[in-house]
Amino acid sequence: METHKEKILVVDDEASIRRILETRLSMIGYDVVTAADGEEALDTFRDAEPDLVVLDVMMPKLDGYGVCQELRKESDVPIIMLTALGDVADRITGLELGADDYVVKPFSPKELEARIRSVLRRVEKNINSGIPSSGVIQINSIRIDTNKRQVYKGDERIRLTGMEFSLLELLVSKSGEPFSRAEILQEVWGYTPERHVDTRVVDVHISRLRAKLEDDPSNPELILTARGTGYLFQRILEPGETE
């Protein structure tokens, strides 16, 4: 019986990069489709329905930011952006628009392969410690279903990307306990402690979660800042428990 091959859409206006990534990713078992500009990327995405998108920022017709915005209107697909060397603004903008991770150009194909494996694994990963056997957590108007990986605010389903949900699930799994940014990067993104990574990846994802879940994101009540440490989810009380 043939196993399902995860499909990756590679979007870059440089033909050499498309060729290299298509060859390497195919060799390690992925089904790869490519696009040379932003408009082609959207058409290919809708036709191919990939499991992950590798998306360059600087492209003709529609840049990576525009593609990311459009994809987030219709899909939670994991997105890894390819950004310019040393341009921090590129990275932060991409994350704010809904990208899950980034790799800086010029990059090692092995590094990108590692980021792809990590993002796909984290999207599927289920963190169960501290979560009831039902897999459903209700706190105020927020309902988190860890089995279906869905979140509701009242009766409205809140669309989260896979990485946003994994981050929320991690915080909820040990509610009331702070996680450092380094711990979050390791648990959710798979970055090892010895690797230097911009911790603003975490800050931007926390900001996106707050914007979606909090009544007043500027004065959060669910996802709290642990001064000098990182972040925590407010302590979830057990049935019958009081503060």
PDB file of C-alpha atoms in Angstrom:
ATOM      1  CA  MET A   1       0.000   0.000   0.000  1.00  0.00           C
ATOM      2  CA  GLU A   2       1.511   3.331  -1.069  1.00  0.00           C
ATOM      3  CA  THR A   3       2.149   5.785   1.752  1.00  0.00           C
ATOM      4  CA  HIS A   4       0.999   9.393   1.471  1.00  0.00           C
ATOM      5  CA  LYS A   5       3.748  11.735   0.313  1.00  0.00           C
ATOM      6  CA  GLU A   6       3.641  15.154   1.890  1.00  0.00           C
ATOM      7  CA  LYS A   7       3.443  17.804  -0.808  1.00  0.00           C
ATOM      8  CA  ILE A   8       5.526  20.982  -0.738  1.00  0.00           C
ATOM      9  CA  LEU A   9       5.035  24.084  -2.863  1.00  0.00           C
ATOM     10  CA  VAL A  10       8.316  25.933  -3.529  1.00  0.00           C
ATOM     11  CA  VAL A  11       7.824  29.547  -4.644  1.00  0.00           C
ATOM     12  CA  ASP A  12      10.872  31.464  -5.854  1.00  0.00           C
ATOM     13  CA  ASP A  13      11.583  33.570  -8.950  1.00  0.00           C
ATOM     14  CA  GLU A  14      15.130  32.127  -9.222  1.00  0.00           C
ATOM     15  CA  ALA A  15      14.976  29.039 -11.432  1.00  0.00           C
ATOM     16  CA  SER A  16      18.207  27.646  -9.937  1.00  0.00           C
ATOM     17  CA  ILE A  17      16.743  27.677  -6.426  1.00  0.00           C
ATOM     18  CA  ARG A  18      13.537  26.025  -7.614  1.00  0.00           C
ATOM     19  CA  ARG A  19      15.535  23.289  -9.372  1.00  0.00           C
ATOM     20  CA  ILE A  20      17.828  22.609  -6.407  1.00  0.00           C
ATOM     21  CA  LEU A  21      14.969  22.451  -3.899  1.00  0.00           C
ATOM     22  CA  GLU A  22      12.755  20.371  -6.167  1.00  0.00           C
ATOM     23  CA  THR A  23      15.566  17.849  -6.657  1.00  0.00           C
ATOM     24  CA  ARG A  24      16.641  17.661  -3.014  1.00  0.00           C
ATOM     25  CA  LEU A  25      13.164  17.590  -1.494  1.00  0.00           C
ATOM     26  CA  SER A  26      12.034  14.946  -3.984  1.00  0.00           C
ATOM     27  CA  MET A  27      15.058  12.824  -3.078  1.00  0.00           C
ATOM     28  CA  ILE A  28      14.090  12.769   0.606  1.00  0.00           C
ATOM     29  CA  GLY A  29      10.533  11.735  -0.113  1.00  0.00           C
ATOM     30  CA  TYR A  30       8.417  14.836  -0.672  1.00  0.00           C
ATOM     31  CA  ASP A  31       6.131  15.513  -3.615  1.00  0.00           C
ATOM     32  CA  VAL A  32       7.235  18.939  -4.907  1.00  0.00           C
ATOM     33  CA  VAL A  33       5.444  21.533  -7.033  1.00  0.00           C
ATOM     34  CA  THR A  34       6.906  24.927  -7.900  1.00  0.00           C
ATOM     35  CA  ALA A  35       5.891  28.445  -8.870  1.00  0.00           C
ATOM     36  CA  ALA A  36       7.973  31.328 -10.238  1.00  0.00           C
ATOM     37  CA  ASP A  37       5.935  34.326  -9.057  1.00  0.00           C
ATOM     38  CA  GLY A  38       3.251  35.254  -6.571  1.00  0.00           C
ATOM     39  CA  GLU A  39       0.257  34.958  -8.870  1.00  0.00           C
ATOM     40  CA  GLU A  40       1.363  31.537 -10.111  1.00  0.00           C
ATOM     41  CA  ALA A  41       1.901  30.540  -6.478  1.00  0.00           C
ATOM     42  CA  LEU A  42      -1.749  31.174  -5.586  1.00  0.00           C
ATOM     43  CA  ASP A  43      -3.022  29.272  -8.632  1.00  0.00           C
ATOM     44  CA  THR A  44      -0.675  26.344  -7.961  1.00  0.00           C
ATOM     45  CA  PHE A  45      -1.598  26.297  -4.287  1.00  0.00           C
ATOM     46  CA  ARG A  46      -5.314  25.996  -5.067  1.00  0.00           C
ATOM     47  CA  ASP A  47      -4.702  23.254  -7.625  1.00  0.00           C
ATOM     48  CA  ALA A  48      -2.122  21.230  -5.705  1.00  0.00           C
ATOM     49  CA  GLU A  49      -3.308  21.711  -2.091  1.00  0.00           C
ATOM     50  CA  PRO A  50       0.203  21.317  -0.617  1.00  0.00           C
ATOM     51  CA  ASP A  51       0.999  20.395   2.998  1.00  0.00           C
ATOM     52  CA  LEU A  52       3.580  23.194   3.321  1.00  0.00           C
ATOM     53  CA  VAL A  53       4.699  26.265   1.346  1.00  0.00           C
ATOM     54  CA  VAL A  54       8.288  27.531   1.004  1.00  0.00           C
ATOM     55  CA  LEU A  55       7.837  31.159   0.016  1.00  0.00           C
ATOM     56  CA  ASP A  56      10.398  33.711  -1.149  1.00  0.00           C
ATOM     57  CA  VAL A  57       9.770  37.342  -0.185  1.00  0.00           C
ATOM     58  CA  MET A  58      11.060  39.212  -3.241  1.00  0.00           C
ATOM     59  CA  MET A  59       9.133  38.132  -6.360  1.00  0.00           C
ATOM     60  CA  PRO A  60       7.496  39.732  -9.409  1.00  0.00           C
ATOM     61  CA  LYS A  61       3.736  40.301  -9.833  1.00  0.00           C
ATOM     62  CA  LEU A  62       2.920  39.614  -6.180  1.00  0.00           C
ATOM     63  CA  ASP A  63       5.585  39.455  -3.479  1.00  0.00           C
ATOM     64  CA  GLY A  64       5.808  36.887  -0.704  1.00  0.00           C
ATOM     65  CA  TYR A  65       4.003  39.137   1.764  1.00  0.00           C
ATOM     66  CA  GLY A  66       1.033  39.441  -0.561  1.00  0.00           C
ATOM     67  CA  VAL A  67       0.967  35.685  -1.171  1.00  0.00           C
ATOM     68  CA  CYS A  68       1.152  35.009   2.571  1.00  0.00           C
ATOM     69  CA  GLN A  69      -1.760  37.375   3.228  1.00  0.00           C
ATOM     70  CA  GLU A  70      -3.891  35.735   0.555  1.00  0.00           C
ATOM     71  CA  LEU A  71      -3.086  32.217   1.748  1.00  0.00           C
ATOM     72  CA  ARG A  72      -4.006  33.090   5.313  1.00  0.00           C
ATOM     73  CA  LYS A  73      -7.468  34.212   4.169  1.00  0.00           C
ATOM     74  CA  GLU A  74      -8.239  30.681   3.030  1.00  0.00           C
ATOM     75  CA  SER A  75      -5.803  28.248   4.618  1.00  0.00           C
ATOM     76  CA  ASP A  76      -3.834  27.342   7.748  1.00  0.00           C
ATOM     77  CA  VAL A  77      -1.094  25.652   5.676  1.00  0.00           C
ATOM     78  CA  PRO A  78       2.391  25.930   7.232  1.00  0.00           C
ATOM     79  CA  ILE A  79       4.477  28.636   5.540  1.00  0.00           C
ATOM     80  CA  ILE A  80       8.260  28.988   5.699  1.00  0.00           C
ATOM     81  CA  MET A  81       9.493  32.265   4.268  1.00  0.00           C
ATOM     82  CA  LEU A  82      12.865  32.817   2.579  1.00  0.00           C
ATOM     83  CA  THR A  83      14.130  36.222   3.680  1.00  0.00           C
ATOM     84  CA  ALA A  84      17.109  38.442   2.845  1.00  0.00           C
ATOM     85  CA  LEU A  85      20.320  38.124   4.822  1.00  0.00           C
ATOM     86  CA  GLY A  86      20.374  40.473   7.788  1.00  0.00           C
ATOM     87  CA  ASP A  87      17.010  42.062   7.031  1.00  0.00           C
ATOM     88  CA  VAL A  88      15.216  41.653  10.352  1.00  0.00           C
ATOM     89  CA  ALA A  89      12.221  43.657   9.105  1.00  0.00           C
ATOM     90  CA  ASP A  90      11.600  41.025   6.407  1.00  0.00           C
ATOM     91  CA  ARG A  91      11.396  38.277   8.982  1.00  0.00           C
ATOM     92  CA  ILE A  92       9.147  40.097  11.409  1.00  0.00           C
ATOM     93  CA  THR A  93       6.780  41.273   8.664  1.00  0.00           C
ATOM     94  CA  GLY A  94       6.460  37.726   7.334  1.00  0.00           C
ATOM     95  CA  LEU A  95       5.704  36.351  10.787  1.00  0.00           C
ATOM     96  CA  GLU A  96       3.156  39.075  11.477  1.00  0.00           C
ATOM     97  CA  LEU A  97       1.351  38.207   8.241  1.00  0.00           C
ATOM     98  CA  GLY A  98       1.054  34.565   9.249  1.00  0.00           C
ATOM     99  CA  ALA A  99       4.279  32.746   8.317  1.00  0.00           C
ATOM    100  CA  ASP A 100       5.245  29.956  10.707  1.00  0.00           C
ATOM    101  CA  ASP A 101       9.016  30.148  10.351  1.00  0.00           C
ATOM    102  CA  TYR A 102      11.748  31.650   8.191  1.00  0.00           C
ATOM    103  CA  VAL A 103      15.107  30.743   6.676  1.00  0.00           C
ATOM    104  CA  VAL A 104      17.629  33.445   5.790  1.00  0.00           C
ATOM    105  CA  LYS A 105      19.132  33.644   2.280  1.00  0.00           C
ATOM    106  CA  PRO A 106      21.702  32.497   1.279  1.00  0.00           C
ATOM    107  CA  PHE A 107      20.720  29.291   3.026  1.00  0.00           C
ATOM    108  CA  SER A 108      21.924  25.733   3.258  1.00  0.00           C
ATOM    109  CA  PRO A 109      19.427  23.327   1.657  1.00  0.00           C
ATOM    110  CA  LYS A 110      20.031  21.034   4.656  1.00  0.00           C
ATOM    111  CA  GLU A 111      18.894  23.814   6.992  1.00  0.00           C
ATOM    112  CA  LEU A 112      15.700  24.320   5.015  1.00  0.00           C
ATOM    113  CA  GLU A 113      15.063  20.565   4.975  1.00  0.00           C
ATOM    114  CA  ALA A 114      15.439  20.522   8.767  1.00  0.00           C
ATOM    115  CA  ARG A 115      13.016  23.446   9.158  1.00  0.00           C
ATOM    116  CA  ILE A 116      10.466  21.718   6.885  1.00  0.00           C
ATOM    117  CA  ARG A 117      10.670  18.472   8.886  1.00  0.00           C
ATOM    118  CA  SER A 118      10.387  20.364  12.151  1.00  0.00           C
ATOM    119  CA  VAL A 119       7.387  22.487  11.146  1.00  0.00           C
ATOM    120  CA  LEU A 120       5.485  19.523   9.714  1.00  0.00           C
ATOM    121  CA  ARG A 121       6.257  17.452  12.820  1.00  0.00           C
ATOM    122  CA  ARG A 122       5.179  20.219  15.216  1.00  0.00           C
ATOM    123  CA  VAL A 123       1.935  20.788  13.344  1.00  0.00           C
ATOM    124  CA  GLU A 124       1.064  17.118  13.857  1.00  0.00           C
ATOM    125  CA  LYS A 125       2.450  16.879  17.389  1.00  0.00           C
ATOM    126  CA  ASN A 126       0.002  16.572  20.246  1.00  0.00           C
ATOM    127  CA  ILE A 127       1.103  17.819  23.674  1.00  0.00           C
ATOM    128  CA  ASN A 128      -1.100  16.066  26.214  1.00  0.00           C
ATOM    129  CA  SER A 129       0.385  16.674  29.659  1.00  0.00           C
ATOM    130  CA  GLY A 130      -1.926  18.708  31.861  1.00  0.00           C
ATOM    131  CA  ILE A 131      -4.787  18.405  29.374  1.00  0.00           C
ATOM    132  CA  PRO A 132      -7.976  16.510  30.389  1.00  0.00           C
ATOM    133  CA  SER A 133      -8.644  13.098  28.865  1.00  0.00           C
ATOM    134  CA  SER A 134     -11.512  14.592  26.852  1.00  0.00           C
ATOM    135  CA  GLY A 135      -8.985  16.836  25.150  1.00  0.00           C
ATOM    136  CA  VAL A 136     -11.364  19.801  25.580  1.00  0.00           C
ATOM    137  CA  ILE A 137     -10.557  22.821  27.735  1.00  0.00           C
ATOM    138  CA  GLN A 138     -13.074  25.563  28.475  1.00  0.00           C
ATOM    139  CA  ILE A 139     -11.866  28.822  29.949  1.00  0.00           C
ATOM    140  CA  ASN A 140     -14.260  31.764  29.947  1.00  0.00           C
ATOM    141  CA  SER A 141     -15.580  32.020  26.380  1.00  0.00           C
ATOM    142  CA  ILE A 142     -12.658  30.071  24.887  1.00  0.00           C
ATOM    143  CA  ARG A 143     -12.963  26.361  24.086  1.00  0.00           C
ATOM    144  CA  ILE A 144      -9.834  24.504  23.022  1.00  0.00           C
ATOM    145  CA  ASP A 145     -10.281  21.072  21.451  1.00  0.00           C
ATOM    146  CA  THR A 146      -6.839  19.462  21.381  1.00  0.00           C
ATOM    147  CA  ASN A 147      -8.082  16.353  19.586  1.00  0.00           C
ATOM    148  CA  LYS A 148      -9.502  18.254  16.619  1.00  0.00           C
ATOM    149  CA  ARG A 149      -6.901  21.051  17.012  1.00  0.00           C
ATOM    150  CA  GLN A 150      -9.656  23.645  16.928  1.00  0.00           C
ATOM    151  CA  VAL A 151     -10.389  26.728  19.024  1.00  0.00           C
ATOM    152  CA  TYR A 152     -13.733  28.451  19.538  1.00  0.00           C
ATOM    153  CA  LYS A 153     -14.546  31.817  21.047  1.00  0.00           C
ATOM    154  CA  GLY A 154     -18.196  31.528  21.985  1.00  0.00           C
ATOM    155  CA  ASP A 155     -19.810  29.873  18.965  1.00  0.00           C
ATOM    156  CA  GLU A 156     -17.248  31.239  16.504  1.00  0.00           C
ATOM    157  CA  ARG A 157     -14.360  29.063  15.371  1.00  0.00           C
ATOM    158  CA  ILE A 158     -11.081  30.941  15.520  1.00  0.00           C
ATOM    159  CA  ARG A 159      -8.719  30.067  12.698  1.00  0.00           C
ATOM    160  CA  LEU A 160      -5.225  29.260  13.988  1.00  0.00           C
ATOM    161  CA  THR A 161      -2.253  28.068  11.979  1.00  0.00           C
ATOM    162  CA  GLY A 162      -0.749  24.749  12.995  1.00  0.00           C
ATOM    163  CA  MET A 163       2.154  26.444  14.753  1.00  0.00           C
ATOM    164  CA  GLU A 164      -0.137  28.882  16.551  1.00  0.00           C
ATOM    165  CA  PHE A 165      -2.159  25.949  17.850  1.00  0.00           C
ATOM    166  CA  SER A 166       0.981  24.069  18.907  1.00  0.00           C
ATOM    167  CA  LEU A 167       2.144  27.156  20.814  1.00  0.00           C
ATOM    168  CA  LEU A 168      -1.232  27.571  22.518  1.00  0.00           C
ATOM    169  CA  GLU A 169      -1.343  23.860  23.354  1.00  0.00           C
ATOM    170  CA  LEU A 170       2.124  24.012  24.917  1.00  0.00           C
ATOM    171  CA  LEU A 171       1.180  26.962  27.149  1.00  0.00           C
ATOM    172  CA  VAL A 172      -2.124  25.344  28.156  1.00  0.00           C
ATOM    173  CA  SER A 173      -0.451  21.993  28.922  1.00  0.00           C
ATOM    174  CA  LYS A 174       1.231  23.613  31.942  1.00  0.00           C
ATOM    175  CA  SER A 175      -1.117  26.492  32.651  1.00  0.00           C
ATOM    176  CA  GLY A 176       0.109  28.865  35.319  1.00  0.00           C
ATOM    177  CA  GLU A 177       3.748  27.913  34.694  1.00  0.00           C
ATOM    178  CA  PRO A 178       5.981  30.233  32.664  1.00  0.00           C
ATOM    179  CA  PHE A 179       7.931  29.092  29.628  1.00  0.00           C
ATOM    180  CA  SER A 180      11.041  30.948  28.540  1.00  0.00           C
ATOM    181  CA  ARG A 181      11.316  31.995  24.911  1.00  0.00           C
ATOM    182  CA  ALA A 182      14.150  29.485  24.461  1.00  0.00           C
ATOM    183  CA  GLU A 183      11.970  26.666  25.839  1.00  0.00           C
ATOM    184  CA  ILE A 184       9.132  27.647  23.517  1.00  0.00           C
ATOM    185  CA  LEU A 185      11.468  27.755  20.505  1.00  0.00           C
ATOM    186  CA  GLN A 186      12.737  24.289  21.375  1.00  0.00           C
ATOM    187  CA  GLU A 187       9.338  22.718  22.104  1.00  0.00           C
ATOM    188  CA  VAL A 188       7.307  24.269  19.275  1.00  0.00           C
ATOM    189  CA  TRP A 189       9.836  25.063  16.540  1.00  0.00           C
ATOM    190  CA  GLY A 190      12.453  22.435  17.356  1.00  0.00           C
ATOM    191  CA  TYR A 191      15.314  24.917  17.646  1.00  0.00           C
ATOM    192  CA  THR A 192      18.069  23.496  19.858  1.00  0.00           C
ATOM    193  CA  PRO A 193      19.396  25.705  22.695  1.00  0.00           C
ATOM    194  CA  GLU A 194      22.872  26.030  21.170  1.00  0.00           C
ATOM    195  CA  ARG A 195      21.500  27.504  17.965  1.00  0.00           C
ATOM    196  CA  HIS A 196      21.124  31.289  18.021  1.00  0.00           C
ATOM    197  CA  VAL A 197      17.645  32.209  16.864  1.00  0.00           C
ATOM    198  CA  ASP A 198      15.817  35.528  16.997  1.00  0.00           C
ATOM    199  CA  THR A 199      13.396  35.085  19.902  1.00  0.00           C
ATOM    200  CA  ARG A 200      11.000  37.542  18.269  1.00  0.00           C
ATOM    201  CA  VAL A 201       9.626  34.521  16.411  1.00  0.00           C
ATOM    202  CA  VAL A 202       7.947  33.714  19.730  1.00  0.00           C
ATOM    203  CA  ASP A 203       6.912  37.294  20.478  1.00  0.00           C
ATOM    204  CA  VAL A 204       5.200  37.711  17.097  1.00  0.00           C
ATOM    205  CA  HIS A 205       3.307  34.411  17.426  1.00  0.00           C
ATOM    206  CA  ILE A 206       2.188  35.352  20.952  1.00  0.00           C
ATOM    207  CA  SER A 207       0.980  38.694  19.600  1.00  0.00           C
ATOM    208  CA  ARG A 208      -0.978  36.910  16.850  1.00  0.00           C
ATOM    209  CA  LEU A 209      -2.560  34.520  19.362  1.00  0.00           C
ATOM    210  CA  ARG A 210      -3.567  37.388  21.633  1.00  0.00           C
ATOM    211  CA  ALA A 211      -5.109  39.264  18.705  1.00  0.00           C
ATOM    212  CA  LYS A 212      -7.273  36.235  17.933  1.00  0.00           C
ATOM    213  CA  LEU A 213      -8.205  35.093  21.447  1.00  0.00           C
ATOM    214  CA  GLU A 214      -8.127  38.030  23.855  1.00  0.00           C
ATOM    215  CA  ASP A 215     -11.005  40.479  24.286  1.00  0.00           C
ATOM    216  CA  ASP A 216      -8.397  43.225  24.713  1.00  0.00           C
ATOM    217  CA  PRO A 217      -5.052  42.104  23.264  1.00  0.00           C
ATOM    218  CA  SER A 218      -3.284  45.116  24.804  1.00  0.00           C
ATOM    219  CA  ASN A 219      -4.412  43.950  28.257  1.00  0.00           C
ATOM    220  CA  PRO A 220      -4.309  40.136  27.959  1.00  0.00           C
ATOM    221  CA  GLU A 221      -6.053  37.916  30.491  1.00  0.00           C
ATOM    222  CA  LEU A 222      -5.331  34.493  28.964  1.00  0.00           C
ATOM    223  CA  ILE A 223      -1.788  34.591  27.598  1.00  0.00           C
ATOM    224  CA  LEU A 224       0.288  36.463  30.129  1.00  0.00           C
ATOM    225  CA  THR A 225       3.819  37.825  30.065  1.00  0.00           C
ATOM    226  CA  ALA A 226       6.181  36.403  32.676  1.00  0.00           C
ATOM    227  CA  ARG A 227       8.488  39.323  33.349  1.00  0.00           C
ATOM    228  CA  GLY A 228      12.088  38.478  32.639  1.00  0.00           C
ATOM    229  CA  THR A 229      11.159  34.944  31.559  1.00  0.00           C
ATOM    230  CA  GLY A 230       8.714  34.532  28.715  1.00  0.00           C
ATOM    231  CA  TYR A 231       5.015  33.661  28.647  1.00  0.00           C
ATOM    232  CA  LEU A 232       2.392  31.593  30.425  1.00  0.00           C
ATOM    233  CA  PHE A 233      -1.281  30.743  30.097  1.00  0.00           C
ATOM    234  CA  GLN A 234      -3.408  31.783  33.060  1.00  0.00           C
ATOM    235  CA  ARG A 235      -3.836  28.909  35.506  1.00  0.00           C
ATOM    236  CA  ILE A 236      -6.781  26.725  34.571  1.00  0.00           C
ATOM    237  CA  LEU A 237      -8.698  25.717  37.681  1.00  0.00           C
ATOM    238  CA  GLU A 238      -9.771  22.135  38.204  1.00  0.00           C
ATOM    239  CA  PRO A 239     -13.553  21.544  38.650  1.00  0.00           C
ATOM    240  CA  GLY A 240     -14.544  22.692  42.121  1.00  0.00           C
ATOM    241  CA  GLU A 241     -11.214  24.425  42.703  1.00  0.00           C
ATOM    242  CA  THR A 242     -11.070  28.063  43.728  1.00  0.00           C
ATOM    243  CA  GLU A 243      -8.233  30.552  43.666  1.00  0.00           C
TER     244      GLU A 243
END
